[in-house]
Coordinates of C-alpha atoms in Angstrom, one line a residue:
Chain A
X1 CA 0.0 0.0 0.0
X2 CA 1.3 3.4 -0.9
X3 CA 0.0 6.9 -0.3
X4 CA 0.1 9.4 -3.2
X5 CA -0.3 13.2 -2.8
X6 CA -1.9 15.3 -5.5
X7 CA -1.6 19.1 -6.1
X8 CA -4.8 20.0 -7.9
X9 CA -6.0 23.1 -9.8
X10 CA -9.6 23.6 -10.8
X11 CA -12.0 26.1 -12.1
X12 CA -14.8 25.8 -9.6
X13 CA -17.5 27.4 -11.8
X14 CA -19.2 24.2 -12.8
X15 CA -18.7 22.2 -9.5
X16 CA -20.8 22.1 -6.3
X17 CA -17.5 22.5 -4.5
X18 CA -15.0 19.9 -3.4
X19 CA -16.9 17.5 -1.2
X20 CA -19.1 14.7 -2.5
X21 CA -22.8 15.5 -2.1
X22 CA -25.9 13.9 -3.5
X23 CA -27.1 16.7 -5.7
X24 CA -24.5 17.8 -8.1
X25 CA -21.0 17.0 -9.4
X26 CA -18.0 17.8 -7.2
X27 CA -14.3 17.8 -7.7
X28 CA -13.8 15.0 -5.1
X29 CA -16.3 12.8 -7.0
X30 CA -14.6 13.3 -10.3
X31 CA -11.2 12.5 -8.9
X32 CA -12.5 9.3 -7.2
X33 CA -14.1 8.2 -10.5
X34 CA -11.2 8.9 -12.8
X35 CA -8.6 7.4 -10.3
X36 CA -10.7 4.3 -9.9
X37 CA -10.8 3.9 -13.7
X38 CA -7.0 4.6 -14.1
X39 CA -5.8 2.3 -11.3
X40 CA -8.4 -0.4 -11.5
X41 CA -9.2 -0.4 -7.8
X42 CA -11.7 1.6 -5.7
X43 CA -10.0 4.9 -4.9
X44 CA -11.2 7.5 -2.3
X45 CA -9.3 10.7 -2.1
X46 CA -9.0 12.8 1.1
X47 CA -8.8 16.5 0.4
X48 CA -7.0 19.2 2.4
X49 CA -9.5 21.9 1.8
X50 CA -13.2 21.3 1.1
X51 CA -13.7 24.4 -1.0
X52 CA -17.3 25.7 -1.4
X53 CA -19.4 25.6 -4.6
X54 CA -18.0 28.0 -7.2
X55 CA -14.6 28.5 -5.4
X56 CA -11.5 27.9 -7.5
X57 CA -8.1 26.3 -6.6
X58 CA -4.6 26.5 -8.0
X59 CA -3.1 24.3 -5.4
X60 CA -5.5 22.2 -3.4
X61 CA -4.0 19.0 -2.0
X62 CA -5.4 15.5 -1.7
X63 CA -4.1 12.1 -0.9
X64 CA -5.2 8.5 -1.7
X65 CA -3.9 5.0 -1.0
X66 CA -3.3 2.5 -3.8
X67 CA -1.7 -0.9 -4.4
X68 CA -1.0 0.0 -8.0
X69 CA 2.7 0.1 -8.9
X70 CA 2.5 3.2 -11.1
X71 CA 5.3 5.6 -10.2
X72 CA 3.8 8.4 -8.0
X73 CA 5.2 11.2 -10.2
X74 CA 3.6 9.6 -13.3
X75 CA 0.1 9.6 -12.0
X76 CA -0.4 13.4 -12.6
X77 CA 0.0 13.0 -16.4
X78 CA -1.9 9.8 -16.6
X79 CA -4.9 11.2 -14.7
X80 CA -4.8 14.5 -16.6
X81 CA -5.5 12.6 -19.9
X82 CA -8.8 11.4 -18.3
X83 CA -9.9 14.6 -16.4
X84 CA -12.2 17.3 -17.8
X85 CA -10.2 20.4 -18.8
X86 CA -11.4 22.4 -15.7
X87 CA -9.5 20.1 -13.4
X88 CA -5.7 19.5 -13.6
X89 CA -3.2 17.6 -11.5
X90 CA -0.2 19.9 -11.2
X91 CA 2.0 17.4 -9.5
X92 CA 1.8 13.9 -7.9
X93 CA 4.2 12.0 -5.7
X94 CA 4.4 9.4 -3.0
X95 CA 4.3 10.5 0.7
X96 CA 4.6 8.5 4.0
X97 CA 1.5 6.5 4.9
X98 CA 1.0 8.6 8.0
X99 CA 0.7 11.9 6.1
X100 CA -2.8 13.3 6.4
X101 CA -3.6 16.5 4.4
X102 CA -5.8 18.0 7.1
X103 CA -4.0 17.0 10.3
X104 CA -0.7 18.7 9.7
X105 CA 0.7 22.2 10.4
X106 CA 0.1 24.2 7.3
X107 CA 0.0 27.7 5.9
X108 CA -2.8 28.2 3.4
X109 CA -2.9 31.1 1.0
X110 CA -6.1 32.3 -0.6
X111 CA -6.6 35.0 -3.2
X112 CA -9.8 37.0 -3.6
X113 CA -10.2 39.1 -6.8
X114 CA -12.6 42.1 -7.0
X115 CA -13.2 43.8 -10.4
X116 CA -13.9 47.4 -9.2
X117 CA -15.3 49.4 -12.1
X118 CA -18.6 51.0 -13.2
X119 CA -19.1 48.3 -15.9
X120 CA -18.4 44.6 -15.4
X121 CA -15.9 42.8 -17.6
X122 CA -17.1 39.6 -19.3
X123 CA -13.6 38.2 -19.5
X124 CA -13.0 38.1 -15.8
X125 CA -16.6 37.5 -14.6
X126 CA -16.0 33.9 -13.7
X127 CA -12.9 34.6 -11.5
X128 CA -13.7 37.8 -9.7
X129 CA -16.4 39.7 -7.9
X130 CA -17.9 42.6 -9.8
X131 CA -18.2 45.6 -7.4
X132 CA -19.1 49.0 -8.8
X133 CA -19.0 51.2 -5.7
X134 CA -15.8 53.2 -5.2
X135 CA -13.5 51.5 -2.7
X136 CA -10.9 53.3 -0.4
X137 CA -7.9 50.9 -0.5
X138 CA -6.0 52.6 2.3
X139 CA -9.0 52.1 4.6
X140 CA -9.2 48.5 3.6
X141 CA -5.5 48.0 4.2
X142 CA -5.8 49.5 7.7
X143 CA -8.8 47.3 8.5
X144 CA -6.9 44.2 7.2
X145 CA -3.9 45.0 9.6
X146 CA -6.3 44.6 12.6
X147 CA -7.0 41.0 11.4
X148 CA -3.4 39.9 11.1
X149 CA -2.2 37.9 14.1
X150 CA -3.8 35.3 16.4
X151 CA -7.4 36.1 17.1
X152 CA -10.7 34.5 17.9
X153 CA -12.4 34.7 14.5
X154 CA -15.8 33.5 15.7
X155 CA -17.4 36.7 14.2
X156 CA -15.9 35.7 10.8
X157 CA -17.2 32.1 10.9
X158 CA -20.4 30.9 9.2
X159 CA -22.9 30.7 12.0
X160 CA -23.9 27.1 11.0
X161 CA -20.4 25.8 11.7
X162 CA -20.0 23.6 14.8
X163 CA -16.3 24.2 15.3
X164 CA -15.6 24.9 19.0
X165 CA -12.1 26.4 18.9
X166 CA -12.4 29.5 16.7
X167 CA -8.9 30.9 17.4
X168 CA -6.8 31.1 14.2
X169 CA -3.7 33.0 13.1
X170 CA -3.7 35.1 10.0
X171 CA -0.1 35.7 9.1
X172 CA -0.5 38.1 6.3
X173 CA -3.1 40.1 4.2
X174 CA -2.0 41.9 1.1
X175 CA -4.3 44.2 -0.9
X176 CA -3.1 45.3 -4.3
X177 CA -4.8 47.0 -7.3
X178 CA -3.7 46.6 -11.0
X179 CA -6.0 48.4 -13.4
X180 CA -9.5 47.8 -12.2
X181 CA -8.6 44.5 -10.4
X182 CA -8.1 44.5 -6.7
X183 CA -6.5 41.3 -5.3
X184 CA -6.7 40.4 -1.6
X185 CA -4.2 37.7 -0.6
X186 CA -4.7 36.1 2.8
X187 CA -2.3 33.6 4.4
X188 CA -2.9 31.8 7.7
X189 CA -2.5 28.6 9.6
X190 CA -6.2 27.6 9.2
X191 CA -9.5 29.1 8.2
X192 CA -13.0 28.7 9.6
X193 CA -16.0 27.9 7.4
X194 CA -16.5 30.9 5.0
X195 CA -13.8 32.9 7.0
X196 CA -12.0 34.3 3.9
X197 CA -15.3 35.3 2.2
X198 CA -16.6 37.0 5.4
X199 CA -13.3 38.9 5.8
X200 CA -13.6 40.1 2.2
X201 CA -17.3 41.0 2.7
X202 CA -16.3 43.0 5.8
X203 CA -13.3 44.7 4.1
X204 CA -15.7 45.8 1.3
X205 CA -17.9 47.5 3.8
X206 CA -14.9 49.3 5.2
X207 CA -13.8 50.2 1.7
X208 CA -17.1 51.8 0.8
X209 CA -17.2 53.7 4.1
X210 CA -20.0 51.8 5.9
X211 CA -17.6 50.8 8.7
X212 CA -14.5 52.7 9.9
X213 CA -11.3 50.5 9.9
X214 CA -11.2 50.4 13.7
X215 CA -14.6 48.7 13.7
X216 CA -12.7 45.5 13.0
X217 CA -11.7 45.5 16.7
X218 CA -15.3 45.6 17.8
X219 CA -16.3 42.8 15.4
X220 CA -13.5 40.6 16.7
X221 CA -14.3 41.3 20.3
X222 CA -18.1 40.6 19.8
X223 CA -17.5 36.9 18.7
X224 CA -20.8 37.2 16.9
X225 CA -21.2 36.5 13.2
X226 CA -23.9 39.1 12.8
X227 CA -21.4 41.9 13.5
X228 CA -19.3 41.2 10.5
X229 CA -20.0 42.0 6.8
X230 CA -21.8 39.6 4.4
X231 CA -20.1 36.5 2.9
X232 CA -18.6 37.6 -0.4
X233 CA -19.6 35.6 -3.4
X234 CA -17.6 32.5 -4.2
X235 CA -16.4 33.2 -7.7
X236 CA -13.7 35.7 -6.6
X237 CA -12.0 33.2 -4.3
X238 CA -9.1 30.8 -5.2
X239 CA -7.1 28.6 -2.9
X240 CA -3.6 29.4 -4.1
X241 CA -1.5 26.9 -2.2
X242 CA -1.1 24.9 1.0
X243 CA 2.4 24.8 2.5
X244 CA 3.0 21.8 4.8
X245 CA 5.4 22.8 7.6
X246 CA 7.8 20.2 9.2
X247 CA 7.4 17.7 6.3
X248 CA 10.8 16.5 5.3
X249 CA 9.4 14.7 2.2
X250 CA 7.9 18.0 1.0
X251 CA 9.0 18.6 -2.6
X252 CA 8.1 22.3 -2.9
Chain B
X1 CA -32.7 59.6 -36.9
X2 CA -29.6 59.4 -34.8
X3 CA -26.5 57.0 -35.0
X4 CA -25.2 55.5 -31.8
X5 CA -21.8 54.0 -31.4
X6 CA -21.2 51.1 -28.9
X7 CA -17.9 49.9 -27.4
X8 CA -18.5 46.2 -26.7
X9 CA -16.7 43.6 -24.5
X10 CA -17.6 39.9 -24.7
X11 CA -16.4 36.5 -23.7
X12 CA -16.6 34.7 -27.1
X13 CA -16.6 31.2 -25.5
X14 CA -20.3 30.6 -26.0
X15 CA -20.8 32.4 -29.2
X16 CA -20.5 31.4 -32.9
X17 CA -18.6 34.7 -33.4
X18 CA -19.9 38.2 -34.1
X19 CA -21.8 37.8 -37.4
X20 CA -25.4 36.5 -37.6
X21 CA -25.6 33.0 -39.0
X22 CA -28.3 30.4 -39.2
X23 CA -26.8 27.8 -36.9
X24 CA -25.9 29.2 -33.5
X25 CA -26.1 32.3 -31.4
X26 CA -23.9 35.2 -32.2
X27 CA -23.0 38.5 -30.5
X28 CA -24.6 40.6 -33.3
X29 CA -27.9 38.6 -33.0
X30 CA -28.0 39.1 -29.3
X31 CA -27.4 42.9 -29.6
X32 CA -30.0 43.3 -32.3
X33 CA -32.6 41.4 -30.2
X34 CA -31.9 43.3 -27.0
X35 CA -31.7 46.7 -28.6
X36 CA -35.0 46.0 -30.5
X37 CA -36.6 45.2 -27.1
X38 CA -35.1 48.2 -25.4
X39 CA -35.9 50.8 -28.0
X40 CA -39.2 49.4 -29.4
X41 CA -38.1 49.5 -33.0
X42 CA -36.3 47.1 -35.2
X43 CA -32.6 47.7 -34.7
X44 CA -29.7 46.3 -36.8
X45 CA -26.2 46.9 -35.6
X46 CA -23.2 47.2 -38.0
X47 CA -20.0 45.8 -36.4
X48 CA -16.5 47.0 -36.9
X49 CA -14.8 43.6 -36.5
X50 CA -16.6 40.4 -37.3
X51 CA -14.7 38.3 -34.8
X52 CA -14.6 34.5 -35.3
X53 CA -16.3 31.8 -33.2
X54 CA -14.7 31.7 -29.8
X55 CA -12.7 34.9 -30.2
X56 CA -13.1 37.5 -27.4
X57 CA -13.3 41.3 -27.4
X58 CA -12.7 44.0 -24.9
X59 CA -13.4 46.9 -27.3
X60 CA -15.2 45.9 -30.5
X61 CA -17.3 48.7 -32.0
X62 CA -20.7 48.7 -33.5
X63 CA -23.2 51.4 -34.6
X64 CA -27.0 51.4 -35.1
X65 CA -29.6 54.0 -36.1
X66 CA -32.6 54.9 -34.0
X67 CA -35.5 57.3 -33.7
X68 CA -35.7 56.8 -30.0
X69 CA -34.9 59.8 -27.9
X70 CA -32.9 58.1 -25.2
X71 CA -29.6 59.9 -24.5
X72 CA -26.8 58.1 -26.4
X73 CA -24.6 57.8 -23.3
X74 CA -27.5 56.2 -21.3
X75 CA -28.0 53.4 -23.7
X76 CA -25.0 51.4 -22.4
X77 CA -26.4 51.0 -18.9
X78 CA -30.0 50.4 -20.1
X79 CA -28.7 47.7 -22.5
X80 CA -26.4 46.1 -20.0
X81 CA -29.4 45.3 -17.7
X82 CA -30.8 43.2 -20.5
X83 CA -27.7 41.5 -21.8
X84 CA -26.3 38.1 -20.7
X85 CA -23.3 38.6 -18.4
X86 CA -20.8 37.5 -21.1
X87 CA -21.6 40.7 -23.2
X88 CA -21.2 44.2 -21.8
X89 CA -21.5 47.6 -23.4
X90 CA -18.5 49.6 -22.1
X91 CA -19.7 52.9 -23.5
X92 CA -22.3 54.4 -25.9
X93 CA -22.6 57.8 -27.5
X94 CA -24.0 59.5 -30.5
X95 CA -21.9 59.9 -33.6
X96 CA -22.5 61.7 -37.0
X97 CA -24.8 59.8 -39.4
X98 CA -22.0 59.3 -41.9
X99 CA -19.7 57.5 -39.4
X100 CA -19.3 53.8 -40.5
X101 CA -17.3 51.6 -38.2
X102 CA -15.7 49.6 -41.1
X103 CA -14.9 52.4 -43.6
X104 CA -12.7 54.7 -41.6
X105 CA -9.0 54.8 -41.0
X106 CA -8.4 52.8 -37.8
X107 CA -5.7 51.2 -35.8
X108 CA -6.8 47.8 -34.3
X109 CA -5.0 46.1 -31.5
X110 CA -5.3 42.4 -30.8
X111 CA -3.9 40.4 -28.0
X112 CA -3.1 36.6 -28.2
X113 CA -2.3 34.7 -25.0
X114 CA -0.4 31.5 -24.8
X115 CA -0.1 29.5 -21.5
X116 CA 3.3 27.9 -22.0
X117 CA 3.8 25.2 -19.3
X118 CA 4.0 21.5 -19.0
X119 CA 0.5 21.3 -17.4
X120 CA -2.5 23.4 -18.5
X121 CA -4.2 25.8 -16.1
X122 CA -8.0 25.4 -15.7
X123 CA -8.3 29.0 -14.6
X124 CA -7.0 30.5 -17.9
X125 CA -8.1 27.7 -20.3
X126 CA -10.9 29.8 -21.8
X127 CA -8.8 32.8 -22.6
X128 CA -5.4 31.4 -23.7
X129 CA -3.9 28.7 -25.9
X130 CA -2.3 25.9 -23.9
X131 CA 1.1 25.1 -25.5
X132 CA 3.5 22.7 -23.7
X133 CA 6.5 22.8 -26.0
X134 CA 9.4 25.1 -25.0
X135 CA 9.3 28.4 -26.9
X136 CA 12.3 30.6 -27.6
X137 CA 11.0 34.2 -27.1
X138 CA 14.0 35.9 -28.6
X139 CA 13.5 34.0 -31.9
X140 CA 9.8 34.9 -31.9
X141 CA 10.5 38.5 -31.3
X142 CA 13.0 38.5 -34.2
X143 CA 10.5 36.9 -36.5
X144 CA 7.8 39.4 -35.4
X145 CA 10.1 42.3 -36.3
X146 CA 10.1 41.0 -39.9
X147 CA 6.3 41.3 -40.0
X148 CA 6.1 44.9 -38.8
X149 CA 5.6 47.5 -41.6
X150 CA 3.6 47.5 -44.8
X151 CA 3.6 44.1 -46.5
X152 CA 1.5 41.9 -48.7
X153 CA 0.1 39.5 -46.1
X154 CA -1.5 37.1 -48.6
X155 CA 0.4 34.2 -47.0
X156 CA -1.2 35.1 -43.7
X157 CA -4.7 35.2 -45.0
X158 CA -7.2 32.4 -44.9
X159 CA -7.2 30.8 -48.4
X160 CA -11.0 31.0 -48.6
X161 CA -11.0 34.8 -48.3
X162 CA -11.9 36.7 -51.5
X163 CA -10.2 39.9 -50.6
X164 CA -8.1 41.2 -53.6
X165 CA -5.9 43.8 -51.9
X166 CA -3.9 41.9 -49.3
X167 CA -1.4 44.7 -48.4
X168 CA -1.7 45.8 -44.8
X169 CA 0.4 47.7 -42.3
X170 CA 1.3 46.1 -39.0
X171 CA 2.6 49.0 -36.8
X172 CA 3.7 47.0 -33.8
X173 CA 4.1 43.5 -32.4
X174 CA 5.0 43.1 -28.7
X175 CA 5.8 39.7 -27.1
X176 CA 6.0 39.5 -23.3
X177 CA 6.0 36.7 -20.7
X178 CA 4.8 37.0 -17.2
X179 CA 4.9 33.7 -15.2
X180 CA 3.9 31.0 -17.7
X181 CA 1.8 33.4 -19.8
X182 CA 3.1 34.8 -23.1
X183 CA 1.1 37.7 -24.5
X184 CA 1.5 38.7 -28.1
X185 CA 0.0 42.2 -28.8
X186 CA -0.4 43.2 -32.5
X187 CA -1.5 46.6 -33.8
X188 CA -2.2 47.4 -37.4
X189 CA -4.4 49.4 -39.8
X190 CA -6.4 46.4 -40.8
X191 CA -6.2 42.6 -40.7
X192 CA -7.1 40.0 -43.3
X193 CA -9.3 37.0 -42.4
X194 CA -7.5 34.9 -39.7
X195 CA -4.4 37.0 -40.1
X196 CA -3.6 37.4 -36.4
X197 CA -4.2 33.7 -35.7
X198 CA -2.0 32.7 -38.7
X199 CA 0.8 35.1 -37.5
X200 CA 0.6 33.5 -34.1
X201 CA 0.6 30.0 -35.5
X202 CA 3.7 30.9 -37.5
X203 CA 5.5 32.6 -34.6
X204 CA 4.8 29.4 -32.5
X205 CA 6.6 27.4 -35.2
X206 CA 9.6 29.8 -35.0
X207 CA 9.5 29.6 -31.2
X208 CA 9.8 25.9 -31.1
X209 CA 12.5 25.9 -33.7
X210 CA 10.6 24.5 -36.7
X211 CA 11.4 27.7 -38.8
X212 CA 14.3 30.1 -38.4
X213 CA 13.1 33.7 -37.8
X214 CA 14.4 34.8 -41.3
X215 CA 12.0 32.3 -42.9
X216 CA 9.3 35.0 -42.3
X217 CA 10.8 36.8 -45.3
X218 CA 10.3 33.8 -47.5
X219 CA 6.7 33.3 -46.3
X220 CA 5.9 37.0 -47.1
X221 CA 7.5 36.8 -50.5
X222 CA 5.7 33.6 -51.5
X223 CA 2.2 35.1 -51.1
X224 CA 0.9 31.6 -50.5
X225 CA -1.1 30.6 -47.4
X226 CA 0.5 27.1 -47.4
X227 CA 3.9 28.5 -46.6
X228 CA 2.8 30.0 -43.2
X229 CA 2.1 28.2 -39.9
X230 CA -1.3 26.8 -38.9
X231 CA -4.2 29.1 -37.7
X232 CA -3.8 29.3 -33.9
X233 CA -6.9 28.3 -32.0
X234 CA -9.5 31.1 -31.3
X235 CA -9.7 31.1 -27.5
X236 CA -6.3 32.9 -27.1
X237 CA -7.4 35.9 -29.2
X238 CA -9.0 39.1 -28.0
X239 CA -9.7 42.3 -29.9
X240 CA -8.5 44.9 -27.4
X241 CA -9.5 48.1 -29.1
X242 CA -10.2 50.0 -32.3
X243 CA -8.8 53.5 -32.6
X244 CA -10.6 55.7 -35.1
X245 CA -8.2 58.2 -36.7
X246 CA -9.3 61.6 -37.9
X247 CA -12.6 61.5 -36.0
X248 CA -13.1 64.7 -34.2
X249 CA -16.2 63.4 -32.3
X250 CA -14.0 60.6 -30.9
X251 CA -14.3 60.5 -27.1
X252 CA -11.3 58.3 -26.3

């Protein structure tokens, strides 16, 4: 038995997210089906990040176990020839059998794109949020600075989540604008359900002047989801990469 | 009667090109239908560039005539509320009745994107050509330099075209690479049928070493389509803008 790690990119537009569910096609279901066909045994992948419906990834991670002898690094190409063109395996390789993609120290980086202009752009509509109100980037950056560090992010967690420990560390938030496109890049050691999208929805409220930047401190202190801004739409969000700390086999 | 000019952006993925045709939906047909609904009279647009199936635009141009009193600059927004989200009017305004979008001196700029990596990227697959062979950019730039200027581009014109005068002026070709994405930007006073895509197909042959850069001179001299490279796929191509020279009403 060997364990294989996959680095996976996908356009989430046409998927009901990562995790298998009864109504609608998911990235996990497609990978299980195509791996089972390729290797001739029932394969079940375990994903690192169960991205929501419509969210994209450039570097999600999954593992699966197999008795097949195919070289780990060759599985990426063999699987790509069977996958639809909106899912691609960037890399594959063998990892120790005790490596679990969710129970390791990691740094995850997400990117959220906002097309901020008076008219939407058809060419970027699937991969960014269209937002026509003027945004004050300096205020957004100031608000973001209050979020960096170790905090209880309960106010930034979907209220339906049953996670008990809501303390997380955000190590960095960058906000940049090129042309009409604003990119918010967020890195941290773990994220609660919808946390990145609620952070973005809150930063948008700051950017358009509905909240002052300092209001972030009150939102954090309240530990109450209703204090923060709305959950920003999924199409602007991409999981860029997951860095596994303390993993000597790590190839990146 | 007034004449209104539209600057139009579209994602060409789901259209059979610009021009109305019996089998399949086109950008022109959608604009005619939505303008007719909006203005309550039969509207027929005249487009500047009849882009091919799958080709995108950020700044195509069209005009139409109307008796409706709606302010020219307000038509963009009113029409956008009715259009599908893969077509957007960037701007609209009234122009003189003798302005014809095709029979004016113009400079058109096209952009062709090539994702040059060993594995394709799902997030850019609809707006770039995936090309996995290594490309020598310096050779491509040298080849491109031979194409700049006034030439008979008959070798770079789809053989089915019945255009007689195949002399055109290419004023500039830029080739840049950011990450894995190569962008070829071509500006000229007019382009023959498939000319940009045949130029790109030929530059790709130079980039992978199948032709030396100087071979461009032989292709131009031959005035024979079969000498040039293949027509590159449509999804990498976008019409960026059309600049109308000598037009005093021009807003840009």
